[in-house]
XYZ file of C-alpha atoms in Angstrom:
696
model
C 128.473 225.456 160.240
C 128.478 228.086 162.976
C 131.526 229.780 164.340
C 131.311 227.630 167.466
C 131.650 224.271 165.696
C 134.887 222.390 165.300
C 135.690 218.840 164.272
C 136.956 216.067 166.577
C 140.438 214.621 166.149
C 139.378 211.311 164.726
C 137.412 212.802 161.803
C 139.318 212.288 158.558
C 140.426 215.400 156.716
C 138.580 216.616 153.672
C 135.183 217.757 154.947
C 133.582 221.043 153.981
C 134.195 222.557 157.400
C 137.950 222.876 157.081
C 138.918 221.665 153.593
C 142.321 219.971 153.249
C 144.972 222.446 152.311
C 148.069 220.347 151.852
C 147.980 219.490 148.142
C 146.879 222.902 146.960
C 149.204 224.777 149.291
C 152.127 222.642 148.229
C 151.390 223.786 144.700
C 151.072 227.343 145.938
C 154.425 227.072 147.647
C 156.023 226.113 144.376
C 154.154 228.614 142.165
C 153.393 231.568 144.419
C 155.770 234.556 144.369
C 155.385 237.926 145.997
C 153.608 240.425 143.783
C 152.218 237.842 141.375
C 149.104 238.765 139.481
C 145.823 237.482 140.897
C 144.893 234.161 139.334
C 142.398 234.151 136.516
C 139.114 232.518 137.478
C 136.409 232.120 134.849
C 133.263 233.954 135.895
C 135.060 236.817 137.655
C 135.860 240.148 136.039
C 138.808 242.220 137.097
C 136.699 244.421 139.400
C 135.406 241.466 141.473
C 138.218 241.855 143.987
C 136.073 241.279 147.097
C 134.537 238.154 145.624
C 138.047 236.875 144.956
C 139.065 237.711 148.542
C 136.079 235.815 149.892
C 136.816 232.762 147.762
C 140.498 232.820 148.762
C 139.621 233.028 152.451
C 137.214 230.112 152.158
C 139.805 228.124 150.213
C 142.346 228.639 152.987
C 139.936 227.367 155.643
C 137.706 230.241 156.745
C 134.010 229.393 156.879
C 130.633 231.020 156.516
C 129.165 232.771 158.367
C 132.216 233.006 160.637
C 135.075 233.217 161.186
C 136.180 235.418 158.271
C 139.197 237.697 157.810
C 138.766 241.168 159.261
C 138.404 242.899 155.891
C 135.502 240.662 154.948
C 133.854 240.209 158.335
C 133.511 244.007 158.722
C 132.424 244.639 155.126
C 128.935 246.136 154.869
C 128.184 244.358 151.602
C 129.222 240.852 152.702
C 125.870 239.342 151.759
C 126.031 240.800 148.262
C 129.600 239.468 147.876
C 128.421 236.011 148.836
C 125.505 236.239 146.411
C 127.830 237.358 143.617
C 130.095 234.366 144.229
C 127.109 232.017 144.094
C 125.740 233.665 140.982
C 129.115 233.151 139.306
C 128.834 229.434 140.080
C 131.999 229.511 142.196
C 130.463 229.105 145.668
C 128.313 226.108 146.500
C 125.271 226.141 148.742
C 127.210 224.546 151.626
C 129.736 227.396 151.632
C 132.581 225.542 149.902
C 134.459 226.821 146.873
C 134.227 224.963 143.568
C 137.283 222.731 143.245
C 138.794 224.274 140.116
C 138.465 227.799 141.487
C 139.925 226.736 144.841
C 142.912 225.129 143.172
C 143.549 228.174 140.967
C 143.369 230.545 143.935
C 145.726 228.540 146.138
C 148.159 227.918 143.321
C 148.271 231.495 142.134
C 148.460 233.297 145.493
C 151.901 234.075 146.970
C 152.833 231.690 149.785
C 153.477 234.570 152.168
C 149.920 235.768 151.696
C 148.539 232.293 152.269
C 150.544 231.873 155.474
C 149.312 235.227 156.730
C 145.732 234.196 156.073
C 146.305 230.859 157.820
C 147.682 232.571 160.920
C 144.728 234.935 160.941
C 142.485 231.864 160.632
C 144.182 230.333 163.689
C 143.610 233.583 165.592
C 139.937 233.666 164.668
C 139.215 229.985 165.382
C 140.956 230.067 168.749
C 139.085 233.256 169.625
C 135.721 231.715 168.712
C 136.205 228.046 169.669
C 139.220 227.857 171.958
C 140.555 224.876 169.963
C 141.480 224.170 166.361
C 140.306 220.573 166.209
C 140.841 218.824 162.890
C 141.847 222.138 161.292
C 145.194 221.873 163.094
C 145.979 218.690 161.163
C 145.160 220.297 157.809
C 147.246 223.362 158.609
C 150.221 221.240 159.702
C 150.050 219.090 156.569
C 149.879 222.222 154.423
C 153.245 223.306 155.821
C 152.192 226.011 158.299
C 154.586 226.207 161.220
C 152.843 227.743 164.192
C 153.507 226.974 167.853
C 149.789 227.045 168.664
C 149.027 224.441 166.012
C 151.961 222.287 167.127
C 150.949 222.494 170.792
C 147.378 221.468 170.119
C 148.453 218.529 167.969
C 150.895 217.361 170.596
C 148.307 217.609 173.373
C 145.807 215.690 171.279
C 148.403 212.980 170.637
C 149.194 212.739 174.357
C 145.500 212.247 175.116
C 145.132 209.245 172.801
C 148.621 207.750 173.142
C 147.608 204.805 175.321
C 144.209 204.165 173.755
C 144.773 204.859 170.038
C 148.516 204.731 169.294
C 147.923 204.734 165.531
C 146.185 208.115 165.704
C 148.785 209.349 168.183
C 151.565 208.404 165.766
C 150.032 210.542 163.019
C 149.351 213.475 165.352
C 152.930 213.505 166.623
C 154.213 213.476 163.041
C 151.982 216.430 162.195
C 153.124 218.271 165.319
C 156.682 217.974 163.997
C 155.555 219.487 160.703
C 153.954 222.352 162.622
C 157.198 223.165 164.403
C 157.476 221.015 167.537
C 161.091 220.313 168.445
C 161.973 216.715 167.716
C 163.189 215.925 171.239
C 160.135 217.337 172.977
C 157.990 214.279 172.223
C 160.594 211.742 171.082
C 159.823 209.113 173.742
C 156.090 209.384 173.156
C 156.514 209.165 169.395
C 158.601 206.044 169.934
C 155.896 204.600 172.190
C 153.238 205.179 169.535
C 155.387 203.590 166.839
C 156.234 200.569 168.993
C 152.567 200.075 169.891
C 151.651 199.891 166.200
C 154.388 197.311 165.572
C 156.982 199.512 163.841
C 159.927 198.342 165.945
C 162.635 199.698 163.658
C 161.346 203.281 163.694
C 160.730 203.171 167.449
C 164.197 201.772 168.053
C 165.879 204.481 165.991
C 164.145 207.232 167.968
C 164.997 205.841 171.409
C 168.568 205.148 170.302
C 169.071 208.850 169.639
C 167.159 209.808 172.758
C 169.041 207.599 175.213
C 172.389 208.720 173.811
C 171.767 212.280 175.103
C 173.313 213.419 178.404
C 169.912 214.361 179.895
C 167.140 213.014 177.685
C 163.555 214.140 178.306
C 161.034 211.456 179.333
C 163.939 209.150 180.152
C 161.908 206.450 181.903
C 159.407 206.221 179.067
C 162.265 206.012 176.576
C 163.712 203.103 178.555
C 160.308 201.376 178.621
C 160.108 201.597 174.839
C 163.698 200.415 174.348
C 163.141 197.470 176.697
C 159.938 196.473 174.881
C 161.693 196.640 171.502
C 164.589 194.484 172.729
C 162.160 191.921 174.145
C 160.182 191.682 170.917
C 163.419 191.226 169.039
C 163.988 188.120 171.148
C 166.708 189.599 173.344
C 165.150 189.696 176.806
C 168.548 190.016 178.501
C 169.113 193.308 176.646
C 165.701 194.428 177.831
C 166.712 193.734 181.433
C 170.047 195.475 180.911
C 168.197 198.610 179.818
C 166.397 198.782 183.157
C 169.629 198.037 185.012
C 171.188 200.987 183.200
C 168.310 203.202 184.327
C 168.866 202.151 187.937
C 166.422 201.136 190.694
C 166.139 204.679 192.059
C 164.707 205.957 188.761
C 162.388 203.066 187.891
C 159.296 204.532 189.529
C 156.126 203.020 188.072
C 158.204 201.062 185.536
C 159.400 198.676 188.257
C 156.867 195.938 187.274
C 158.049 196.136 183.665
C 161.637 195.775 184.826
C 160.592 192.718 186.847
C 159.111 191.072 183.739
C 162.340 191.616 181.810
C 164.646 190.564 184.633
C 162.759 187.403 185.548
C 162.499 186.543 181.871
C 166.262 186.792 181.502
C 167.034 184.824 184.671
C 167.916 187.763 186.910
C 165.583 187.210 189.865
C 167.909 189.127 192.199
C 167.498 192.264 190.094
C 163.774 192.258 190.851
C 164.433 192.701 194.564
C 166.492 195.879 194.150
C 163.569 198.192 193.317
C 161.579 196.676 196.178
C 164.447 197.247 198.589
C 164.815 200.809 197.327
C 161.183 201.470 198.178
C 160.130 202.315 194.630
C 156.723 204.011 194.751
C 153.917 201.822 193.463
C 152.083 204.628 191.666
C 148.412 205.523 191.745
C 145.970 202.584 191.896
C 144.737 202.859 188.317
C 143.633 199.815 186.341
C 146.926 199.870 184.453
C 149.020 200.189 187.619
C 147.142 197.341 189.286
C 147.521 195.174 186.173
C 151.290 195.690 186.112
C 151.656 195.150 189.863
C 149.695 191.892 189.682
C 151.893 190.816 186.766
C 155.038 191.353 188.805
C 153.628 189.551 191.842
C 152.357 186.653 189.731
C 155.706 186.165 188.045
C 157.509 186.161 191.366
C 155.125 183.479 192.601
C 156.042 181.262 189.630
C 159.542 181.059 191.104
C 158.452 180.322 194.675
C 157.310 177.291 196.660
C 153.624 177.748 195.730
C 153.580 178.216 191.941
C 149.938 177.137 191.802
C 149.047 180.607 193.141
C 150.746 182.345 190.228
C 148.251 181.539 187.476
C 145.182 183.139 189.145
C 147.218 186.264 189.835
C 148.408 186.539 186.241
C 144.874 185.972 184.960
C 143.643 188.850 187.147
C 146.471 190.973 185.787
C 145.306 190.215 182.258
C 141.726 191.069 183.208
C 142.779 194.457 184.597
C 144.895 195.138 181.523
C 141.878 194.403 179.328
C 139.746 196.768 181.379
C 142.313 199.582 181.196
C 142.372 199.616 177.385
C 145.950 200.906 177.565
C 148.567 200.098 174.931
C 151.833 200.754 176.778
C 155.316 199.413 175.969
C 155.741 195.993 177.614
C 158.472 193.337 177.478
C 155.607 190.833 177.590
C 151.876 191.450 177.999
C 149.969 190.131 181.051
C 147.720 188.093 178.752
C 150.683 186.386 177.099
C 152.327 185.691 180.453
C 149.119 184.239 181.895
C 148.734 182.009 178.828
C 152.347 180.815 178.966
C 151.965 180.071 182.670
C 148.769 178.106 181.957
C 150.495 176.095 179.224
C 153.396 175.340 181.568
C 150.851 174.196 184.162
C 149.095 171.755 181.832
C 146.041 174.004 181.378
C 145.836 174.754 177.633
C 142.079 175.356 177.777
C 142.618 178.044 180.423
C 145.314 179.597 178.247
C 142.903 179.664 175.323
C 140.238 181.493 177.350
C 142.716 184.099 178.588
C 143.985 184.717 175.065
C 140.496 185.062 173.586
C 139.608 187.690 176.201
C 142.858 189.583 175.588
C 142.352 189.597 171.812
C 138.748 190.730 172.150
C 139.821 193.617 174.399
C 142.725 194.564 172.109
C 145.215 194.101 174.935
C 148.563 195.702 174.153
C 147.435 197.204 170.847
C 148.432 196.021 167.394
C 151.969 195.163 168.482
C 150.739 192.486 170.920
C 148.171 190.825 168.649
C 150.507 188.509 166.685
C 151.951 186.990 169.850
C 148.521 186.444 171.404
C 147.347 184.672 168.251
C 150.480 182.512 168.139
C 150.082 181.434 171.751
C 146.483 180.599 170.900
C 147.859 178.451 168.076
C 150.201 176.719 170.523
C 147.301 175.943 172.849
C 145.343 174.476 169.923
C 148.324 172.405 168.763
C 148.900 171.021 172.234
C 145.258 169.948 172.344
C 145.697 168.358 168.894
C 143.495 170.870 167.052
C 145.723 171.339 164.017
C 143.173 173.257 161.936
C 142.553 175.791 164.703
C 146.292 176.164 165.194
C 146.862 176.952 161.520
C 143.975 179.408 161.517
C 145.483 181.266 164.475
C 148.884 181.351 162.738
C 147.245 182.983 159.714
C 145.546 185.545 161.951
C 148.900 186.401 163.520
C 150.465 187.005 160.115
C 147.876 189.646 159.226
C 147.374 191.159 162.690
C 149.309 194.310 161.751
C 151.071 195.618 158.634
C 154.584 194.901 159.925
C 156.574 191.670 159.663
C 156.500 189.426 162.707
C 159.009 190.298 165.416
C 161.942 187.852 165.691
C 160.622 186.193 168.864
C 157.293 185.604 167.121
C 159.070 184.243 164.053
C 160.666 181.640 166.321
C 157.255 180.771 167.752
C 155.814 180.349 164.241
C 158.749 178.142 163.249
C 158.284 175.929 166.315
C 154.554 175.707 165.626
C 155.153 174.598 162.042
C 157.648 171.999 163.226
C 155.253 170.764 165.898
C 152.298 170.513 163.535
C 154.328 168.637 160.932
C 155.707 166.251 163.556
C 152.279 165.503 164.983
C 150.814 165.053 161.522
C 153.608 162.705 160.399
C 154.167 165.027 157.422
C 157.716 164.089 156.535
C 158.311 166.592 153.754
C 156.706 169.428 155.733
C 158.811 168.573 158.765
C 162.032 168.893 156.789
C 160.968 172.256 155.356
C 159.753 173.523 158.731
C 163.013 172.504 160.364
C 164.979 174.503 157.807
C 162.876 177.584 158.598
C 163.314 176.998 162.324
C 167.089 176.826 161.972
C 166.998 180.278 160.386
C 164.606 181.741 162.982
C 166.588 180.555 165.995
C 169.682 182.422 164.838
C 167.926 185.759 165.375
C 166.959 185.329 169.023
C 168.311 184.287 172.388
C 166.710 182.042 174.993
C 164.455 183.535 177.659
C 162.081 182.123 180.251
C 158.978 182.826 178.211
C 160.201 180.942 175.111
C 160.968 177.550 176.664
C 157.977 175.822 175.035
C 159.177 176.414 171.453
C 162.717 175.452 172.415
C 161.391 172.192 173.844
C 159.601 171.406 170.586
C 162.749 172.191 168.600
C 164.765 169.938 170.928
C 162.514 166.953 170.144
C 162.581 167.572 166.404
C 166.346 168.044 166.386
C 166.721 164.645 168.047
C 164.422 163.040 165.498
C 166.337 164.547 162.582
C 169.731 163.883 164.192
C 170.407 167.608 164.274
C 170.840 168.047 168.032
C 174.055 169.955 167.492
C 171.986 172.744 165.920
C 170.209 173.487 169.194
C 172.619 172.262 171.860
C 174.083 175.658 172.768
C 170.624 177.239 172.939
C 169.485 174.466 175.266
C 172.587 174.916 177.389
C 171.507 178.522 177.784
C 167.999 177.425 178.765
C 169.247 175.084 181.496
C 171.642 177.764 182.735
C 168.806 180.309 182.889
C 166.615 177.906 184.864
C 169.533 177.178 187.175
C 169.957 180.876 187.964
C 166.286 181.005 188.932
C 166.583 177.936 191.172
C 165.044 175.502 188.663
C 161.444 176.494 189.425
C 159.171 173.513 188.647
C 156.543 175.547 186.805
C 159.046 176.653 184.194
C 161.402 173.651 184.080
C 158.951 170.705 183.957
C 157.865 171.021 180.263
C 161.489 171.339 179.155
C 162.455 168.224 181.150
C 159.566 166.395 179.441
C 160.860 167.496 176.047
C 164.325 166.290 177.030
C 162.895 162.881 178.004
C 161.274 162.572 174.568
C 164.501 163.647 172.862
C 166.474 161.076 174.838
C 164.021 158.341 173.835
C 164.527 159.326 170.209
C 168.279 159.239 170.628
C 168.063 155.904 172.489
C 170.240 157.391 175.199
C 169.439 156.170 178.737
C 172.223 158.326 180.150
C 170.580 161.471 178.755
C 167.111 160.390 179.822
C 167.902 159.580 183.469
C 168.568 163.098 184.866
C 165.438 164.546 183.282
C 163.266 161.668 184.453
C 164.664 162.165 187.946
C 163.966 165.907 187.730
C 160.323 165.204 186.885
C 160.042 162.886 189.871
C 161.528 165.517 192.196
C 159.248 168.220 190.825
C 156.208 166.001 191.432
C 156.154 167.214 195.034
C 155.250 170.739 193.847
C 153.687 170.178 190.417
C 150.758 168.000 189.363
C 151.924 168.288 185.749
C 155.327 166.937 186.747
C 153.769 163.881 188.412
C 151.718 163.158 185.283
C 154.708 163.564 182.983
C 156.909 161.463 185.257
C 154.349 158.655 185.062
C 154.152 159.113 181.295
C 157.915 158.925 180.907
C 158.102 155.828 183.076
C 155.387 154.203 180.986
C 157.232 154.999 177.762
C 160.416 153.392 179.027
C 158.559 150.285 180.179
C 156.790 149.976 176.815
C 160.015 150.320 174.857
C 161.551 147.645 177.098
C 158.459 145.421 176.529
C 158.002 145.135 180.313
C 154.806 147.017 181.103
C 151.439 146.623 182.728
C 148.539 147.615 180.468
C 146.642 149.223 183.342
C 149.631 151.425 184.242
C 150.065 152.481 180.631
C 146.380 153.332 180.304
C 146.511 155.407 183.489
C 149.580 157.265 182.205
C 148.001 157.842 178.783
C 144.782 159.206 180.247
C 146.818 161.364 182.586
C 148.606 162.934 179.622
C 145.277 163.634 177.947
C 143.976 165.259 181.147
C 146.807 167.805 181.144
C 146.122 168.839 177.571
C 148.283 166.289 175.751
C 145.810 163.952 174.001
C 148.148 163.325 171.083
C 150.930 162.155 173.390
C 148.516 160.022 175.429
C 147.054 158.314 172.368
C 150.512 157.627 170.960
C 151.587 156.001 174.209
C 148.529 153.773 174.320
C 148.779 152.899 170.620
C 152.452 152.032 170.811
C 151.892 149.917 173.914
C 149.171 148.049 172.052
C 151.750 147.030 169.446
C 153.875 145.460 172.190
C 150.981 143.783 174.015
C 151.387 140.014 174.316
C 147.781 139.301 175.240
C 144.752 140.031 173.124
C 142.825 141.619 175.975
C 145.642 144.121 176.618
C 145.769 144.944 172.919
C 142.021 145.634 172.819
C 142.130 147.640 176.051
C 144.963 149.884 174.907
C 143.491 150.419 171.457
C 140.196 151.431 173.056
C 142.084 153.842 175.303
C 143.854 155.392 172.312
C 140.570 155.838 170.431
C 138.876 157.253 173.515
C 141.612 159.838 174.038
C 141.963 160.665 170.363
C 138.800 159.650 168.440
C 140.157 160.805 165.071
C 143.241 158.658 165.554
C 142.307 156.304 162.747
C 142.943 159.014 160.189
C 145.623 161.005 161.936
C 147.872 158.217 163.058
C 147.237 158.276 166.809
C 146.728 154.529 167.062
C 146.114 151.393 165.056
C 142.746 150.443 163.627
C 141.224 147.028 162.859
C 144.359 144.940 163.232
C 146.626 147.309 161.271
C 150.145 147.842 162.440
C 150.440 150.654 165.010
C 151.575 154.043 163.779
C 154.602 155.972 164.958
C 154.639 156.916 168.607
C 154.812 160.321 170.305
C 158.559 160.436 170.026
C 158.500 159.669 166.314
C 159.970 156.179 166.845
C 158.556 153.430 164.611
C 156.272 150.742 165.918
C 157.765 147.241 165.777
C 157.138 145.169 162.723
C 154.399 142.551 162.815
C 153.679 139.456 160.791
C 151.523 141.161 158.180
C 153.792 142.176 155.322
C 150.994 144.004 153.512
C 149.838 146.231 156.376
C 150.463 149.952 156.001
C 151.617 152.287 158.766
C 151.402 156.088 159.199
C 154.241 156.619 156.744
C 152.135 155.013 154.024
C 154.621 152.155 153.518
C 153.847 148.444 153.694
C 156.052 146.205 155.805
C 157.742 144.851 152.678
C 158.440 148.387 151.505
C 159.931 149.169 154.896
C 162.283 146.219 154.460
C 163.273 147.433 151.019
C 163.661 150.983 152.334
C 166.069 149.940 155.093
C 168.213 148.021 152.643
C 168.150 150.936 150.224
C 169.379 153.239 152.991
C 172.255 150.832 153.598
C 173.363 151.564 150.034
C 172.416 148.213 148.536
C 171.615 147.797 144.838
C 168.369 146.317 143.541
C 170.138 142.974 143.029
C 171.535 142.992 146.583
C 168.117 143.930 147.992
C 166.524 141.047 146.088
C 169.112 138.577 147.368
C 168.623 139.747 150.955
C 164.816 139.323 151.062
C 164.325 136.748 148.274
C 162.688 138.894 145.616
C 163.764 139.714 142.070
C 165.721 142.919 141.326
C 162.820 144.147 139.172
C 160.404 143.631 142.075
C 162.758 145.602 144.313
C 162.786 148.361 141.722
C 158.973 148.388 141.665
C 158.901 148.689 145.457
C 161.237 151.686 145.291
C 159.089 153.346 142.630
C 155.971 152.899 144.763
C 157.766 154.296 147.830
C 158.813 157.351 145.839
C 155.197 158.001 144.842
C 153.825 157.414 148.329
C 156.387 159.672 149.994
C 156.122 162.366 147.310
C 159.839 162.279 146.490
C 160.946 163.789 143.187
C 164.473 162.407 143.208
C 166.510 159.589 144.697
C 168.218 161.904 147.198
C 164.862 163.237 148.371
C 163.554 159.682 148.655
C 166.462 158.771 150.943
C 165.763 161.790 153.185
C 162.091 160.924 153.464
C 162.817 157.279 154.091
C 165.071 158.161 157.021
C 162.236 160.148 158.557
C 159.533 157.593 157.738
C 161.469 154.643 159.150
C 162.569 156.426 162.331
C 165.481 155.087 164.328
C 167.382 151.969 163.269
C 168.623 153.109 159.885
C 172.227 154.104 159.130
C 173.123 157.809 159.191
C 173.526 159.656 155.868
């Protein structure tokens, strides 16, 4: 290596150019004392003082041929000293010191001498190269406190903060070791930590920072705090943080404040920075991405929400191009995907998410959420395997546990997959996990899809009281925003399904009416309104097969093939004419070809499976036919009587079978439902039989 070479920041420590000093110098710090005798090194006699000096200098970080300490660099016999060191077997051909000799020298030399040599090394390297490069990291880790080392590390961290937050995190930590004051880069250290997913550490730093009377980098500190609050599932706290900062100090953070405020239902707060004339900032890719995000979100609340999705997609594209990992309450890619899902465009959402993941949008902290939204898109399109794969990818996207808002999304996904797969036991377990997850978050605009799924499942399990206050908050939030159709339609659809499960016309009516009203501004609303109307007509056994088929195919066209196939299959069970039965079964198979195995519709004269709402299909004349629960019609009869608390003898008397036969039916039901005990059997029977059984 020449005196002009130095290593880049992303090269790991430990090369021969500037050998790592931390472990050996730590030992030296413990063992070295002023005036200690020179360490004994085999191969050196007592008069080899200059050889020892050369080896010590090289062990500290000096290199051959330069730079070297003044006493060696000016020595006339430098070449002979080098040769002597090589002859002794202590200096390798590449100019590095043999490991045992290096360790002995660093351990046995007084720490004050080592620090003096390190400072001279800094002088020499800066004089020759103008920068320390990777050497600064080794010196900081060895314990050297030097303002020049600290400054270079901090500048290097600043340069990679938005593009490589993981490296920036380490550089800022090393700058602290080298003597940087903790407050000087506190906000940036918090940004790096938040971008890698370490929310707790980032939150602790900004807590201390924002408590100061005049904190440095205040706006950046607020950005980090707001992002941490949002990821914790408390979007209202995120918005409050920007309100505390004030519109006159928002500057280029105004779009981030808009994301938080709209997400928490405070649309009026978005107008304050605009009225104050907040500067838009330079037209960089990042600035344009954030501006488009703000404008797209505002359009979702207006009279032309169909214009919002293209704008949010462009925002995601610009964010991908920028490569910046900045603190965000929600990333443009996630917002574009959520908007697409709310618009009945799951395939569009999937494409946006794939592009964002490929580009690394938002850094490691954003990856779990992007994967989970990808899972939601797959689930909505009835691709259960792809959904589970994406959930697994989210779990390992970074080394930190999932943020609370992402835990809620996972819980809702598990509930939704179990419900669609008619997996009774899994649904009960997933619901228990969801109950825990929902206690850690509050409702915001961008989490309405999971809350809708939880609403439906709560109705099916007769646990509506568990989610009622959260749903009250959701309706209140939408009311504050003027009930924008883009955001409210999917939740109204979920409420319609929940009302069907609860057999409550009074609860269904307002949501059905809301879908009809929203049809003027939303194609999805018109499709869902037709679907809801078809469901009601089917359940009342007063329907036209053509209307039901149109509604079912409409649901499939907006990314809901499972719901469409269930509607057609359930209608087939109620069809009075053979031609309607055949037509609706063909529709169900066409929408959902794998329905024969997944329970989307009946096959070859079998009884229809459970419908989209989880309600059971009506019983038919074939006592031996088996439905999606795996129970024959006779077993369903026995199960209902068992749930009423009847004994085997009473069951036998009711349906004209012997008590022993009733007992055999119960044993078979236990095996088919995978129940290990009587109490578990009763729970699974309640789920398998749907509505019409007595409460526990």
